Short mmCIF file of C-alpha atoms in Angstrom, two decimals:
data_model
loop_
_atom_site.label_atom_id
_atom_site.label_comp_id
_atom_site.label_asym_id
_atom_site.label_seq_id
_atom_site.Cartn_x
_atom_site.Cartn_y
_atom_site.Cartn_z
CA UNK L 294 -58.28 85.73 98.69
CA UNK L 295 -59.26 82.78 96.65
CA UNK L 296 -59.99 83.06 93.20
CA UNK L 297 -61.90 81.19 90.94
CA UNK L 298 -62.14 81.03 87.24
CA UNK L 299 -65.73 80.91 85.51
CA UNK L 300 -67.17 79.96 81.88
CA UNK L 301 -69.37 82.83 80.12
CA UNK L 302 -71.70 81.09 77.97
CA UNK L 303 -74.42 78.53 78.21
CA UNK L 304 -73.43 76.83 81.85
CA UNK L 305 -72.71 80.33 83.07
CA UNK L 306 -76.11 80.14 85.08
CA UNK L 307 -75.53 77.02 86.56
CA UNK L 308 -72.09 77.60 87.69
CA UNK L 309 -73.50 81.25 89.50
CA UNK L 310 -76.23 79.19 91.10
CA UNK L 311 -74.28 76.22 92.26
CA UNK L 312 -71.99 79.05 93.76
CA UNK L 313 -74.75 80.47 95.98
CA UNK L 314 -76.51 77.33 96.78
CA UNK L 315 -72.56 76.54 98.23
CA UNK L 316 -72.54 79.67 100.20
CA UNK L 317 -70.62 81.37 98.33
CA UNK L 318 -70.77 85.35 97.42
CA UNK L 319 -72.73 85.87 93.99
CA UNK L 320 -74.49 89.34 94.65
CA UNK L 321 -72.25 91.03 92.15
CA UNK L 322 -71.54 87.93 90.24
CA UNK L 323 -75.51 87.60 89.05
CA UNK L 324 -74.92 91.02 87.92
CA UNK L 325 -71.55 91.68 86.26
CA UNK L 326 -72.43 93.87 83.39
CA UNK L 327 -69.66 94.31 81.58
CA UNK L 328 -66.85 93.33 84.09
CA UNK L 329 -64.72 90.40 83.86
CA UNK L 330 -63.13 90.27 87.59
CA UNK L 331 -65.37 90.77 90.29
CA UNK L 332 -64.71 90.88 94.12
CA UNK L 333 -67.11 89.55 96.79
CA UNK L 334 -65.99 89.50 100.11
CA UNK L 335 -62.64 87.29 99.88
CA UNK L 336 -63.85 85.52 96.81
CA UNK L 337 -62.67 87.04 93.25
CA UNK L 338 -64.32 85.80 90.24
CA UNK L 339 -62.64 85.70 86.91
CA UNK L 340 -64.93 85.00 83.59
CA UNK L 341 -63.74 83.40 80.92
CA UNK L 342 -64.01 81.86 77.74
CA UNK L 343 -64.58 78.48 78.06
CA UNK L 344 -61.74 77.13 76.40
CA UNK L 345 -59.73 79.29 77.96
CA UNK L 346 -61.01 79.01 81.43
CA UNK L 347 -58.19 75.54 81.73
CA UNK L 348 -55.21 77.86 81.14
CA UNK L 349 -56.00 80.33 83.77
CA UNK L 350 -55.91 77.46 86.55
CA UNK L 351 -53.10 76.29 84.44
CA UNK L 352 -50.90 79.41 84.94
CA UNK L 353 -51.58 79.85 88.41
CA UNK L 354 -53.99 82.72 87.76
CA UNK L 355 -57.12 81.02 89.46
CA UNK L 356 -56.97 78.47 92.42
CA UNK L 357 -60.14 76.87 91.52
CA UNK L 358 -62.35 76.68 88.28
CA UNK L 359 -65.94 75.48 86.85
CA UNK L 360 -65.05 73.99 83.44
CA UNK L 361 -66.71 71.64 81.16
CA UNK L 362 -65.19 68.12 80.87
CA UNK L 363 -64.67 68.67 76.85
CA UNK L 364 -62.67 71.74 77.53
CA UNK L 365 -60.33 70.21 80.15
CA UNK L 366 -59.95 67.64 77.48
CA UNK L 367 -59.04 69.58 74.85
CA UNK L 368 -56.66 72.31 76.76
CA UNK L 369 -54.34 69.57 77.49
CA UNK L 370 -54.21 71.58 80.79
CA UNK L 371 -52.94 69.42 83.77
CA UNK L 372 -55.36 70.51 86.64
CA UNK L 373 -56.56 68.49 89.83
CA UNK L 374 -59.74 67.34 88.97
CA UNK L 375 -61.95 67.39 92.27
CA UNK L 376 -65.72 66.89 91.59
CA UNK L 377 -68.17 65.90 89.25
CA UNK L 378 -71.38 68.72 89.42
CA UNK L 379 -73.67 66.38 86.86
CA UNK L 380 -74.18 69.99 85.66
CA UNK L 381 -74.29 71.04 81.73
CA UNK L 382 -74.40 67.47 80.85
CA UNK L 383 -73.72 66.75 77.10
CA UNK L 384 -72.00 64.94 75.37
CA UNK L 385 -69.45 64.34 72.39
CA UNK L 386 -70.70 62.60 69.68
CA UNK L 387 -69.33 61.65 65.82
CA UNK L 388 -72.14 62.83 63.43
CA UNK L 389 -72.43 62.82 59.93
CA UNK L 390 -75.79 62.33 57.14
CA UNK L 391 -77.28 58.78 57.86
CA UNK L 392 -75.56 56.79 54.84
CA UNK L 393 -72.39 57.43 56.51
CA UNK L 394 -73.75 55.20 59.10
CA UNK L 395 -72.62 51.92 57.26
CA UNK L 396 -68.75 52.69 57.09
CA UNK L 397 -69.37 53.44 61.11
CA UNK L 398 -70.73 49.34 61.93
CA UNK L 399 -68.20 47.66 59.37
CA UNK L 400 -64.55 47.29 59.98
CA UNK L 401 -62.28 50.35 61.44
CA UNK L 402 -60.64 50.10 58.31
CA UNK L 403 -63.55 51.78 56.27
CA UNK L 404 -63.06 55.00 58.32
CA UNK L 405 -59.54 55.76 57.07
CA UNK L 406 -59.08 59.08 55.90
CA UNK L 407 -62.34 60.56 56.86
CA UNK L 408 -62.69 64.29 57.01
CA UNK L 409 -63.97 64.86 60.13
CA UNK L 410 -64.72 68.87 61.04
CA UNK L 411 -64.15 69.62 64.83
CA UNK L 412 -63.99 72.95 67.50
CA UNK L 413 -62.01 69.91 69.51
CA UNK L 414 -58.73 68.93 67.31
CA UNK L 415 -57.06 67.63 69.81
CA UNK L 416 -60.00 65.27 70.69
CA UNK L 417 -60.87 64.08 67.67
CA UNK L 418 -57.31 63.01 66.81
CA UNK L 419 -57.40 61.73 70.50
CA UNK L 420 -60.81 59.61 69.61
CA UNK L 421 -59.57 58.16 66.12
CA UNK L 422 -55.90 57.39 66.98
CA UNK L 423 -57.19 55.30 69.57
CA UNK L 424 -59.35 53.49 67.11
CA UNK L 425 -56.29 53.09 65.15
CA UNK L 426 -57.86 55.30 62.47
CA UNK L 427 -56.30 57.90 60.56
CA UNK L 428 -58.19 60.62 59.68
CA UNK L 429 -57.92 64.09 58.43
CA UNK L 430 -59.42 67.07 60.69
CA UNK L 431 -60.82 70.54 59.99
CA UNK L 432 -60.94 73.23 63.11
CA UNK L 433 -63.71 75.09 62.58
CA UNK L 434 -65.05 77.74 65.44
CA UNK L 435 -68.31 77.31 65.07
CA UNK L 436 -71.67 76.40 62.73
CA UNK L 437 -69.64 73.08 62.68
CA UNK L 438 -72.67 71.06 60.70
CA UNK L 439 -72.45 73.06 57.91
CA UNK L 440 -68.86 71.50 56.49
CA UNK L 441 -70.73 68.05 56.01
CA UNK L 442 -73.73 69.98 54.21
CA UNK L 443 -71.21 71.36 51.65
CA UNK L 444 -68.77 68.96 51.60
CA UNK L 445 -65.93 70.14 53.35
CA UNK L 446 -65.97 67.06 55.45
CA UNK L 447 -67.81 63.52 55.66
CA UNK L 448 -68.53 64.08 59.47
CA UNK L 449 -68.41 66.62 62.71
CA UNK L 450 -67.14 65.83 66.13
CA UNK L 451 -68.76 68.12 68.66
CA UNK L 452 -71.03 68.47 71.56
CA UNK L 453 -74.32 67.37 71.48
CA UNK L 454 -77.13 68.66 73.79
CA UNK L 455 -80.60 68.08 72.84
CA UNK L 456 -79.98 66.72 69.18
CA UNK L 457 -82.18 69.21 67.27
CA UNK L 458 -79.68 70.82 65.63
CA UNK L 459 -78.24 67.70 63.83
CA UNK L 460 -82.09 66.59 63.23
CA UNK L 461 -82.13 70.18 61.52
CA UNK L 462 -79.34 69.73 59.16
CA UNK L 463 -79.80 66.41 58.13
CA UNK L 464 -77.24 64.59 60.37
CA UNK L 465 -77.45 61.48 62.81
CA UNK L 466 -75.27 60.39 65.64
CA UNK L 467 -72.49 57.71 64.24
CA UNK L 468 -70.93 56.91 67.57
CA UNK L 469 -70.49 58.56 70.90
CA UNK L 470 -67.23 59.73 72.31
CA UNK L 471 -67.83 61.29 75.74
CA UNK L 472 -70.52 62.03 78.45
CA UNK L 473 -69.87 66.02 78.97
CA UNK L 474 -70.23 67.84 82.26
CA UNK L 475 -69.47 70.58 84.65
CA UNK L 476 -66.55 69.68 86.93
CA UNK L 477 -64.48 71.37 89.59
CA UNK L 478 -60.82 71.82 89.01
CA UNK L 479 -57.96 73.25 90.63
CA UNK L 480 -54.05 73.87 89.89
CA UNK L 481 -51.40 71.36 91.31
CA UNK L 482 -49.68 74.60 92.75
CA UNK L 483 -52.96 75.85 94.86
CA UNK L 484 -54.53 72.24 95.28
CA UNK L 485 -51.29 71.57 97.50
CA UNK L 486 -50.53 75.38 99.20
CA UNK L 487 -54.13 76.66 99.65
CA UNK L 488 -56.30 73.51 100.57
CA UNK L 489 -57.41 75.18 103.21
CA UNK L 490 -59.53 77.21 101.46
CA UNK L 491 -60.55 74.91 98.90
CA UNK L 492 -61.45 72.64 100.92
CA UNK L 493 -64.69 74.11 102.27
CA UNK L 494 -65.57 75.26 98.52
CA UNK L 495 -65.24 71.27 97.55
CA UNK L 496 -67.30 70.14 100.78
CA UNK L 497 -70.05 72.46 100.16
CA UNK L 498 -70.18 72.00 96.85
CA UNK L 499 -70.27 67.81 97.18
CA UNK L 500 -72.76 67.93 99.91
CA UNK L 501 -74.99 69.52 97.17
CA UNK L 502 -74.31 66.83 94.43
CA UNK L 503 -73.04 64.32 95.78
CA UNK L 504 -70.72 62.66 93.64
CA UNK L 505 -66.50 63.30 94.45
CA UNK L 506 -64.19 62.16 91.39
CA UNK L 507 -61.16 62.75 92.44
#
């Protein structure tokens, strides 16, 4: 049996349908009510949180998993990245009120010591060491715009869809980080001892979008 890991949440839908449309079993899965494993014919289906959807192809729990590129990122999880979908795309983005913007253009050195509030620490000290900034980062777990609004912080790191949301609070993009989407992972264990049964998961799934990362 081959199992496969799932986010709840907002790509939830996309991952269910990109399972059919690859011939997979999702009878059950479009329904699960309240249950977290489901069996469908020799597929089982675990759901998740997303963040910690990495872990549980990490421990050798699931073979396979639908994650979003941020949350990969952020686990730290080393999995076998094997497709792109070009689902959920969104992306990471610095954003903070618009006079910010200034100390974003000038030099690198104007950014020391921001306060930047983040769901992703471990990107955002990822993003800014590499700039060869030092700055100083909040986790917060969610309604991540408000800690600029009330000065907690000078600026948020997080995952932008649409935009509106900033637009509603008063805050502008200062730089992008990261194009965000839905990708196909697996573990190093069952990448190398069950390929056999990933592999028609990954063909099926590429013939429908086409693009094959790793």
């Amino acid at each position: 049996m081959l199992t496969i890991a799932l986010p709840t949440g907002r790509v939830m839908k996309e991952a269910i349908e990109l399972l059919r449309e690859a011939g997979l079993p999702s009878k059950k899965l479009s329904n699960p009510g309240r249950e977290l494993v489901i069996e469908e014919d020799r597929i089982r289906y675990i759901l998740a949180k997303p963040m910690d959807v990495p872990l549980y192809v990490d421990r050798g729990v699931a073979d396979l998993a639908l994650v979003g590129s941020d949350v990969m990122w952020e686990s730290g999880a080393r999995l076998v990245e094997l497709l792109d979908t070009g689902m959920g795309r969104c992306s990471l983005q610095v954003a903070g009120p618009p006079e910010l913007g200034e100390r974003f253009r000038c030099h690198r050195s104007e950014l020391m010591w921001l306060r930047v509030a983040s769901k992703y620490p471990r990107i955002a000290d990822d993003h800014f060491s590499r700039r060869g900034v030092q700055v100083e980062i909040v986790h917060l777990n969610g309604s991540i715009e408000l800690a600029p609004m009330l000065g907690m912080t000078d600026c948020i790191l997080d995952i932008v869809q649409t935009g509106t949301t900033l637009k509603a609070n008063g805050l502008v993009t200062l730089e992008k980080v990261a194009s965000v989407s839905l990708r196909l992972v697996a573990s190093r264990k069952s990448a190398s001892l069950r390929w056999d049964g990933i592999k028609p998961v990954l063909e099926n799934m590429k013939g429908l979008v086409g693009e094959v990362v790793a």
